[in-house]
mmCIF file of C-alpha atoms in Angstrom:
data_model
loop_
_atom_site.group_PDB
_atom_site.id
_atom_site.type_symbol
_atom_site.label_atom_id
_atom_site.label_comp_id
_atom_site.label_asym_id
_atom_site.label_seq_id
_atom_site.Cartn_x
_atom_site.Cartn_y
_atom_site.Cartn_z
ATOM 1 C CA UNK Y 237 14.311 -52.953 -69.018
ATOM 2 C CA UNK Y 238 13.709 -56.708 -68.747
ATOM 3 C CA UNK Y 239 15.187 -58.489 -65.996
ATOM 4 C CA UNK Y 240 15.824 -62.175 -66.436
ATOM 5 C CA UNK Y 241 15.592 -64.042 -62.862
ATOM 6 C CA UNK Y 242 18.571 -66.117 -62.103
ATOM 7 C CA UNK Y 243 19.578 -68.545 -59.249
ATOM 8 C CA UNK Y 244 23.059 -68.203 -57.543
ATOM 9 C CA UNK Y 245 25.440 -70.581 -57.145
ATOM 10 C CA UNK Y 246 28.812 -70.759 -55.013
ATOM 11 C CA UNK Y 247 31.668 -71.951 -56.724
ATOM 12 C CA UNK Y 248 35.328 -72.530 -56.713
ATOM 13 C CA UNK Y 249 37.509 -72.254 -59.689
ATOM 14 C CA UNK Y 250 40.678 -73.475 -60.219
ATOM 15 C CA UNK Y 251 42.855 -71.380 -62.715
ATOM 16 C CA UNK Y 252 46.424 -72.308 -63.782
ATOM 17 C CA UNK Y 253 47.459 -69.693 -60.721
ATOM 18 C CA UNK Y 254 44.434 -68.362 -58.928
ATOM 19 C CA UNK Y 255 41.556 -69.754 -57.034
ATOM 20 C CA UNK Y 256 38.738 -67.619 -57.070
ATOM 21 C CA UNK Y 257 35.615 -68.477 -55.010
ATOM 22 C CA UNK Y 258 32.368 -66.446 -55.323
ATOM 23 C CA UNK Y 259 28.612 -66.873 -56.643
ATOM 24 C CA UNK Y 260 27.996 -67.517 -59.928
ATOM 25 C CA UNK Y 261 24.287 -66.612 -61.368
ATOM 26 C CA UNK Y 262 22.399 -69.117 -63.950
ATOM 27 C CA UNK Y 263 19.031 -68.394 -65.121
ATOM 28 C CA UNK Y 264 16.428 -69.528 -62.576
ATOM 29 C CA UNK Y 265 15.799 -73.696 -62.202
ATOM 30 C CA UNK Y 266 19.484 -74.029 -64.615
ATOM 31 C CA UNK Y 267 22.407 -76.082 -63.276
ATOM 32 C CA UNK Y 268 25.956 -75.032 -63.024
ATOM 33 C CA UNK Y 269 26.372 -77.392 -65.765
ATOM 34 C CA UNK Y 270 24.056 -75.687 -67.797
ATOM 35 C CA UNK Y 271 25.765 -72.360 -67.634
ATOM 36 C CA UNK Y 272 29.032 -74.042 -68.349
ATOM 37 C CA UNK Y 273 27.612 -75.357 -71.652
ATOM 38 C CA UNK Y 274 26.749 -72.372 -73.311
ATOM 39 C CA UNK Y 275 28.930 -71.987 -76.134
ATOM 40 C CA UNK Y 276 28.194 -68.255 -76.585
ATOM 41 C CA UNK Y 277 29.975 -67.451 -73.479
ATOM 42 C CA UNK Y 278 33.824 -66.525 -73.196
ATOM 43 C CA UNK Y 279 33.632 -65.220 -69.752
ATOM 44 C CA UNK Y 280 31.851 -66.421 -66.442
ATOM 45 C CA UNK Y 281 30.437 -63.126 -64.070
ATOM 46 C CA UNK Y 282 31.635 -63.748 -60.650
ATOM 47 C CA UNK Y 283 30.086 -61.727 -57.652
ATOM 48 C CA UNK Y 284 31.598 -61.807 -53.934
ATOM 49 C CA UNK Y 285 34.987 -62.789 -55.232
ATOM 50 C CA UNK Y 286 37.599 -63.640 -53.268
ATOM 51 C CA UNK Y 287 41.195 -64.403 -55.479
ATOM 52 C CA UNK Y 288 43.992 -67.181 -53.717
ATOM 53 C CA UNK Y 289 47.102 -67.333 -54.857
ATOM 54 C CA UNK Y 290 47.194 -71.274 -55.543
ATOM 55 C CA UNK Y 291 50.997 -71.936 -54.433
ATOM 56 C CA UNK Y 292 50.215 -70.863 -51.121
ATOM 57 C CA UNK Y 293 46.803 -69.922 -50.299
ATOM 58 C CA UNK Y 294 47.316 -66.170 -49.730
ATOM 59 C CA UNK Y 295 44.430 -64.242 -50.168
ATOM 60 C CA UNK Y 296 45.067 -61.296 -53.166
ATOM 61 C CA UNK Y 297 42.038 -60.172 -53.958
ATOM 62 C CA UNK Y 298 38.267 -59.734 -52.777
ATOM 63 C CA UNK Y 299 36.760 -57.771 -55.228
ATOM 64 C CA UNK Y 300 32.367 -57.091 -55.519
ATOM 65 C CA UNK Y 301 32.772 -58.843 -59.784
ATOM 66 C CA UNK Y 302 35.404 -60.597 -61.448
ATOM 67 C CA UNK Y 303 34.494 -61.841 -64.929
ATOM 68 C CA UNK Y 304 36.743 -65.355 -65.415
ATOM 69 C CA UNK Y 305 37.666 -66.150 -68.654
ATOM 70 C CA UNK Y 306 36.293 -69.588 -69.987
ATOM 71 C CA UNK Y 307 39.951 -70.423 -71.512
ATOM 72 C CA UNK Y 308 41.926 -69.899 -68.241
ATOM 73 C CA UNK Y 309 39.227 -72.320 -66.654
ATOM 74 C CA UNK Y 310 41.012 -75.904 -65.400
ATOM 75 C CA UNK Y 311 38.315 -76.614 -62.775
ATOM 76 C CA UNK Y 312 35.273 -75.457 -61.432
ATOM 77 C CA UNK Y 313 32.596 -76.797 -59.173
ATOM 78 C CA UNK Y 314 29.596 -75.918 -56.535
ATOM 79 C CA UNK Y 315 30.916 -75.735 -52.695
ATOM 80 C CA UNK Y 316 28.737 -74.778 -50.019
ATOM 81 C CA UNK Y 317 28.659 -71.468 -49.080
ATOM 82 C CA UNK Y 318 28.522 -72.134 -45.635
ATOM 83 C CA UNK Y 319 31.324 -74.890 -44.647
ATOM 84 C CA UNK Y 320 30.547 -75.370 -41.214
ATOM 85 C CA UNK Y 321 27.059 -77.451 -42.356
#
C-alpha cells in the first residue's frame, strides 16, 4: 500500500448548526485552500473533532473522525491549535 504524506491543519467550520473544530489533512506543502478547491471532493475528513452546538456553545460531540459534507459548509478557516500563543 502507498501512503501519500499529508500536512495537518486545524480548522474551524461553521455549519448552518454545528461548529466542528479538528485537523484537517492536505497533501504535504498544499494549503487549506488547495484542499478546498478540489472539485472531486463531497466530503472533508476531520480527525480530533470536537462538535458545538452553535446557539449556545455546548459541546455535543468529540469524536476520533467526522467526515463534513462540502454542501453543509458556510465557513471554514485555519485557527491555531494552541490559543494561548
Amino acid at each position: 500500500m502507498v501512503y501519500t504524506k499529508k500536512d495537518t491543519i486545524r480548522v474551524m467550520i461553521i455549519t448552518k448548526d454545528h461548529r466542528i473544530e479538528g485537523d484537517m489533512h492536505v497533501l504535504e506543502g498544499s494549503r487549506l485552500t488547495d484542499s478546498l478547491n478540489a472539485k472531486g471532493k463531497d466530503f472533508y475528513a476531520i480527525t480530533n473533532a470536537r462538535i458545538f452546538n452553535l446557539a449556545d456553545g455546548a459541546l455535543l460531540a468529540a469524536p476520533e473522525f467526522v467526515a463534513v459534507a462540502r454542501e453543509g459548509i458556510t465557513a471554514i478557516f485555519p485557527v491555531d491549535s494552541d490559543p494561548s500563543a
